[in-house]
Tab-separated table of C-alpha atoms in Angstrom:
chain	number	residue	atom	x	y	z
A	207	MET	CA	-19.038	-0.516	-15.073
A	208	ASN	CA	-20.549	0.398	-18.446
A	209	TRP	CA	-18.377	3.289	-19.603
A	210	SER	CA	-20.354	3.807	-22.832
A	211	ASP	CA	-23.316	5.081	-20.799
A	212	ASP	CA	-21.250	7.738	-19.037
A	213	GLN	CA	-20.078	10.030	-21.815
A	214	SER	CA	-21.814	13.072	-20.286
A	215	LYS	CA	-20.968	12.201	-16.690
A	216	TRP	CA	-17.958	13.137	-14.608
A	217	ALA	CA	-15.353	11.422	-12.509
A	218	VAL	CA	-13.835	13.229	-9.517
A	219	ILE	CA	-10.260	12.209	-8.683
A	220	THR	CA	-8.518	13.529	-5.573
A	221	GLY	CA	-4.745	13.744	-5.521
A	222	ALA	CA	-4.804	13.885	-9.319
A	223	SER	CA	-1.620	15.848	-9.963
A	224	SER	CA	0.775	12.891	-9.837
A	225	GLY	CA	1.235	9.187	-9.240
A	226	ILE	CA	-1.774	6.922	-8.919
A	227	GLY	CA	-4.232	9.832	-9.070
A	228	ARG	CA	-2.812	11.034	-12.387
A	229	SER	CA	-2.924	7.501	-13.770
A	230	PHE	CA	-6.567	7.157	-12.731
A	231	ALA	CA	-7.400	10.447	-14.453
A	232	LEU	CA	-5.775	9.382	-17.726
A	233	ALA	CA	-7.290	5.892	-17.648
A	234	ILE	CA	-10.764	7.285	-17.011
A	235	ALA	CA	-10.394	9.932	-19.732
A	236	ARG	CA	-9.258	7.214	-22.130
A	237	ARG	CA	-12.584	5.491	-21.457
A	238	GLY	CA	-14.454	8.643	-22.479
A	239	MET	CA	-15.564	10.086	-19.145
A	240	ASN	CA	-15.035	13.745	-18.236
A	241	VAL	CA	-12.690	14.296	-15.303
A	242	ALA	CA	-12.603	16.763	-12.414
A	243	LEU	CA	-9.068	16.902	-11.071
A	244	VAL	CA	-8.553	17.750	-7.397
A	245	ALA	CA	-5.181	18.747	-5.931
A	246	ARG	CA	-3.164	21.671	-4.574
A	247	ARG	CA	-0.654	22.155	-7.370
A	248	GLU	CA	-2.221	24.153	-10.188
A	249	ASP	CA	0.706	23.777	-12.603
A	250	ARG	CA	0.671	19.987	-12.297
A	251	LEU	CA	-3.120	19.825	-12.626
A	252	LYS	CA	-3.017	21.840	-15.835
A	253	GLN	CA	-0.514	19.384	-17.292
A	254	VAL	CA	-2.695	16.406	-16.369
A	255	ALA	CA	-5.785	18.175	-17.741
A	256	ALA	CA	-4.056	18.756	-21.070
A	257	GLU	CA	-3.134	15.072	-21.264
A	258	CYS	CA	-6.726	14.042	-20.482
A	259	GLU	CA	-8.179	16.411	-23.078
A	260	GLU	CA	-6.213	14.597	-25.777
A	261	PHE	CA	-8.811	11.832	-25.392
A	262	GLY	CA	-11.598	14.266	-26.303
A	263	VAL	CA	-13.077	14.706	-22.828
A	264	GLU	CA	-13.809	17.803	-20.775
A	265	THR	CA	-11.812	18.631	-17.664
A	266	GLU	CA	-12.359	20.774	-14.591
A	267	LEU	CA	-9.683	21.871	-12.150
A	268	CYS	CA	-10.475	21.956	-8.425
A	269	ILE	CA	-7.415	23.573	-6.877
A	270	VAL	CA	-7.862	23.075	-3.145
A	271	ASP	CA	-5.982	21.930	-0.081
A	272	LEU	CA	-8.093	19.035	1.166
A	273	ARG	CA	-6.724	19.499	4.668
A	274	GLU	CA	-8.916	22.608	4.910
A	275	GLU	CA	-12.517	21.960	5.970
A	276	SER	CA	-13.890	24.332	3.332
A	277	SER	CA	-12.248	22.434	0.478
A	278	ILE	CA	-15.060	19.948	-0.141
A	279	ASP	CA	-17.630	22.761	-0.283
A	280	ALA	CA	-15.369	24.457	-2.836
A	281	ILE	CA	-15.257	21.299	-4.952
A	282	GLU	CA	-19.055	21.044	-4.944
A	283	LYS	CA	-19.344	24.701	-5.913
A	284	THR	CA	-16.905	24.255	-8.802
A	285	LEU	CA	-18.731	21.204	-10.122
A	286	GLY	CA	-22.153	22.815	-9.879
A	287	ALA	CA	-24.881	20.679	-11.441
A	288	ARG	CA	-22.508	18.253	-13.149
A	289	SER	CA	-23.472	14.615	-12.778
A	290	VAL	CA	-20.721	12.725	-10.925
A	291	ALA	CA	-20.696	9.012	-11.785
A	292	LEU	CA	-17.332	8.071	-10.282
A	293	LEU	CA	-15.413	9.228	-7.218
A	294	VAL	CA	-11.792	8.172	-6.732
A	295	ASN	CA	-10.590	8.855	-3.176
A	296	ASN	CA	-6.840	8.847	-3.769
A	297	ALA	CA	-5.297	11.872	-2.020
A	298	GLY	CA	-3.191	11.050	1.005
A	299	VAL	CA	-0.090	11.784	3.030
A	300	VAL	CA	2.397	9.503	4.750
A	301	ALA	CA	4.457	9.681	7.934
A	302	ARG	CA	7.391	7.425	8.760
A	303	GLY	CA	9.116	7.142	12.109
A	304	PRO	CA	8.308	6.388	15.763
A	305	PHE	CA	4.829	7.615	16.655
A	306	HIS	CA	6.028	9.841	19.516
A	307	GLY	CA	8.537	11.617	17.275
A	308	ILE	CA	6.149	12.715	14.517
A	309	ASP	CA	4.751	16.240	14.755
A	310	GLU	CA	1.275	16.357	16.286
A	311	LYS	CA	-0.152	18.706	13.670
A	312	TRP	CA	1.156	16.488	10.910
A	313	GLN	CA	-0.536	13.485	12.509
A	314	ARG	CA	-3.817	15.394	12.706
A	315	ASP	CA	-3.528	16.370	9.033
A	316	LEU	CA	-2.697	12.796	8.058
A	317	VAL	CA	-5.724	11.345	9.813
A	318	TYR	CA	-7.957	14.064	8.398
A	319	LEU	CA	-6.751	13.720	4.804
A	320	ASN	CA	-6.443	9.931	4.709
A	321	SER	CA	-9.586	9.036	6.661
A	322	VAL	CA	-11.993	11.955	7.170
A	323	VAL	CA	-11.798	13.433	3.664
A	324	PRO	CA	-12.640	10.165	1.826
A	325	ALA	CA	-15.576	9.594	4.189
A	326	VAL	CA	-16.964	13.120	3.735
A	327	MET	CA	-16.364	13.154	-0.041
A	328	THR	CA	-18.226	9.870	-0.324
A	329	ARG	CA	-21.071	11.126	1.866
A	330	ARG	CA	-21.454	14.156	-0.412
A	331	PHE	CA	-21.334	12.397	-3.784
A	332	LEU	CA	-22.950	9.032	-2.998
A	333	PRO	CA	-26.606	10.128	-2.535
A	334	PRO	CA	-27.038	11.438	-6.129
A	335	MET	CA	-25.533	8.191	-7.440
A	336	LEU	CA	-28.099	6.234	-5.426
A	337	GLU	CA	-30.901	8.437	-6.736
A	338	ARG	CA	-29.818	7.600	-10.310
A	339	ASP	CA	-28.988	4.010	-9.302
A	340	ASN	CA	-25.711	4.343	-11.161
A	341	GLY	CA	-22.157	5.166	-10.153
A	342	ALA	CA	-19.068	4.008	-8.303
A	343	VAL	CA	-16.728	4.976	-5.478
A	344	ILE	CA	-13.096	3.873	-5.256
A	345	PHE	CA	-10.943	4.067	-2.130
A	346	VAL	CA	-7.179	3.829	-2.622
A	347	SER	CA	-5.866	2.050	0.452
A	348	SER	CA	-2.498	0.390	1.106
A	349	THR	CA	-0.918	-2.924	2.046
A	350	SER	CA	-0.096	-1.229	5.348
A	351	ALA	CA	-3.795	-1.654	6.172
A	352	CYS	CA	-3.472	-5.413	5.847
A	353	TYR	CA	-0.436	-6.370	7.873
A	354	PHE	CA	2.195	-4.938	10.197
A	355	HIS	CA	4.351	-2.071	8.858
A	356	PRO	CA	7.079	-0.852	11.265
A	357	GLU	CA	7.195	2.855	12.094
A	358	MET	CA	4.086	3.735	10.080
A	359	ALA	CA	1.500	3.501	12.855
A	360	THR	CA	-0.710	6.474	11.987
A	361	TYR	CA	-0.494	5.978	8.225
A	362	ALA	CA	-1.319	2.276	8.455
A	363	SER	CA	-4.241	2.958	10.797
A	364	SER	CA	-5.659	5.624	8.494
A	365	LYS	CA	-5.503	3.270	5.512
A	366	LEU	CA	-7.168	0.528	7.541
A	367	PHE	CA	-10.068	2.920	8.112
A	368	SER	CA	-10.537	3.557	4.383
A	369	MET	CA	-10.331	-0.163	3.609
A	370	HIS	CA	-12.983	-1.012	6.194
A	371	LEU	CA	-15.194	1.880	5.090
A	372	GLY	CA	-15.025	0.708	1.492
A	373	GLU	CA	-15.767	-2.895	2.404
A	374	HIS	CA	-18.766	-1.961	4.530
A	375	LEU	CA	-20.156	0.404	1.894
A	376	ALA	CA	-19.828	-2.312	-0.746
A	377	TRP	CA	-22.062	-4.512	1.408
A	378	GLU	CA	-24.602	-1.712	1.939
A	379	LEU	CA	-24.740	-1.057	-1.827
A	380	ARG	CA	-24.910	-4.705	-2.874
A	381	HIS	CA	-28.508	-4.503	-4.110
A	382	SER	CA	-27.945	-1.330	-6.165
A	383	ASN	CA	-26.123	-0.445	-9.367
A	384	VAL	CA	-23.723	1.745	-7.396
A	385	HIS	CA	-20.427	-0.002	-6.809
A	386	CYS	CA	-17.779	0.486	-4.140
A	387	GLN	CA	-14.233	-0.787	-4.468
A	388	THR	CA	-11.130	-0.593	-2.312
A	389	VAL	CA	-7.912	-0.906	-4.285
A	390	ILE	CA	-4.769	-2.020	-2.473
A	391	PRO	CA	-1.628	-1.255	-4.460
A	392	GLY	CA	1.566	-3.126	-3.818
A	393	VAL	CA	4.874	-1.272	-3.866
A	394	THR	CA	4.194	1.342	-6.536
A	395	ILE	CA	6.456	3.795	-8.335
A	396	THR	CA	5.230	7.236	-7.205
A	397	GLU	CA	6.671	10.433	-5.732
A	398	LEU	CA	5.413	9.255	-2.352
A	399	PHE	CA	8.512	7.167	-1.672
A	400	SER	CA	11.065	9.852	-2.455
A	401	ALA	CA	9.029	12.439	-0.551
A	402	ALA	CA	8.960	10.133	2.477
A	403	ASP	CA	12.719	9.590	2.237
A	404	LEU	CA	12.184	5.888	1.493
A	405	ASP	CA	14.933	4.570	-0.763
A	406	ILE	CA	13.069	1.716	-2.446
A	407	SER	CA	13.993	0.046	-5.717
A	408	ASN	CA	13.609	-3.419	-7.216
A	409	ASP	CA	17.116	-4.266	-5.992
A	410	SER	CA	16.204	-3.415	-2.391
A	411	LEU	CA	13.036	-5.522	-2.352
A	412	PRO	CA	12.845	-9.201	-1.301
A	413	PRO	CA	13.072	-11.861	-4.048
A	414	GLY	CA	9.889	-12.013	-6.120
A	415	TYR	CA	8.888	-8.437	-5.393
A	416	ARG	CA	8.845	-5.883	-8.178
A	417	MET	CA	7.694	-2.289	-8.031
A	418	GLN	CA	4.611	-1.786	-10.159
A	419	SER	CA	3.632	1.263	-12.152
A	420	SER	CA	0.802	3.563	-11.127
A	421	GLU	CA	-0.714	2.901	-14.567
A	422	LYS	CA	-1.043	-0.786	-13.715
A	423	VAL	CA	-2.770	0.048	-10.437
A	424	ALA	CA	-5.349	2.275	-12.138
A	425	GLU	CA	-6.027	-0.176	-14.971
A	426	LYS	CA	-6.411	-3.147	-12.646
A	427	SER	CA	-8.808	-1.168	-10.482
A	428	LEU	CA	-10.984	0.119	-13.326
A	429	CYS	CA	-11.090	-3.240	-15.111
A	430	SER	CA	-12.330	-4.848	-11.879
A	431	LEU	CA	-14.880	-2.141	-11.032
A	432	GLY	CA	-18.393	-3.511	-10.655
A	433	LYS	CA	-17.266	-7.115	-10.523
A	434	LYS	CA	-17.574	-9.480	-7.571
A	435	ASP	CA	-14.543	-8.510	-5.523
A	436	CYS	CA	-14.935	-5.278	-3.556
A	437	ILE	CA	-11.245	-5.365	-2.538
A	438	VAL	CA	-8.737	-5.416	-5.380
A	439	VAL	CA	-5.081	-6.160	-4.659
A	440	THR	CA	-3.077	-5.124	-7.703
A	441	SER	CA	0.058	-7.169	-6.964
A	442	ARG	CA	0.029	-10.972	-7.118
A	443	VAL	CA	2.960	-11.192	-4.715
A	444	GLU	CA	1.162	-8.985	-2.195
A	445	LYS	CA	-1.892	-11.247	-2.440
A	446	VAL	CA	0.264	-14.182	-1.418
A	447	VAL	CA	1.944	-12.225	1.393
A	448	MET	CA	-1.410	-11.022	2.704
A	449	ARG	CA	-2.774	-14.554	2.653
A	450	ILE	CA	0.214	-15.917	4.540
A	451	CYS	CA	0.042	-13.114	7.111
A	452	SER	CA	-3.653	-13.825	7.685
A	453	LEU	CA	-2.849	-17.448	8.539
A	454	LEU	CA	0.113	-16.852	10.847
A	455	PRO	CA	-0.100	-15.605	14.450
A	456	LYS	CA	0.190	-11.806	14.527
A	457	ARG	CA	3.093	-12.008	16.949
A	458	LEU	CA	5.064	-14.082	14.456
A	459	VAL	CA	4.164	-11.745	11.572
A	460	ARG	CA	5.413	-8.749	13.550
A	461	ALA	CA	8.669	-10.540	14.361
A	462	ILE	CA	9.324	-11.550	10.743
A	463	ILE	CA	8.530	-8.141	9.259
A	464	SER	CA	10.461	-6.309	11.981
A	465	LYS	CA	13.519	-8.382	11.182
A	466	ALA	CA	13.117	-7.728	7.465
A	467	ALA	CA	12.880	-3.995	8.141
A	468	LYS	CA	15.818	-3.814	10.532
A	469	GLY	CA	17.788	-1.792	7.983
A	470	LEU	CA	15.590	1.252	8.532
A	471	ASP	CA	17.483	4.259	9.867
A	472	ARG	CA	15.705	4.819	13.176
A	473	THR	CA	17.642	7.979	13.977
A	474	ARG	CA	15.681	10.017	11.437
A	475	LEU	CA	12.040	10.986	11.720
A	476	PRO	CA	11.055	12.029	8.209
A	477	VAL	CA	7.496	12.781	7.309
A	478	ALA	CA	6.241	13.624	3.854
A	479	SER	CA	3.169	14.442	1.879
A	480	GLN	CA	1.974	12.655	-1.176
A	481	PRO	CA	2.804	15.747	-3.262
A	482	ASP	CA	-0.670	16.752	-4.347
């Protein structure tokens, strides 16, 4: 993507108040593009906006709860006639625990936020990009979309949807100058883990695994945008794991990962939002 041509254009980042969304906002601002920050927490968004403005760009705050159907209309109204050249679909929530034990409303919200919102946001902002024949859409997916993750059935399924949507859109857009990328982070240091009551650190991970920073995820994604690969896996170890899992019988993969995850406390049913 040619960032020098986009000084007057805008990037829209959902879930921008922390973690990977915040890192995307800062990395994009550093490249000289104005940023519209979308999240629920006004105080956090103002902090991120101030950090972005240090790079000499303009910012716009879209303080909405994306679980509400009117939120996307509100974002469009706030942006007005601004030209959006980049959409980063990052906002999401997670649920951990047996499927039958997770609150039904929470599951509905998870599917809506993780799957429906990225699809609708893309449907709204993609047509003007195609009219200009310039722009990009990024979907932030998860390794849970690629292989078996115990006790994360709804979350993994929702991320599989966004990965497939991104891959299919990339094919549809292949003859245009509008790009579509799905980024698959490995284990990343964000508030998501603590909010989901997942006690993960480098010491608790298998040999060879290391938690990566959200900054690395954003940089790897943006540096790869517009290049050949429409799916970008930001962790080399995860690339290897995904390749191995694709070659082994699914039954064997489930058995191996289930054994590795046997330390999970199955008596608790925590659910948690990516705090945006």
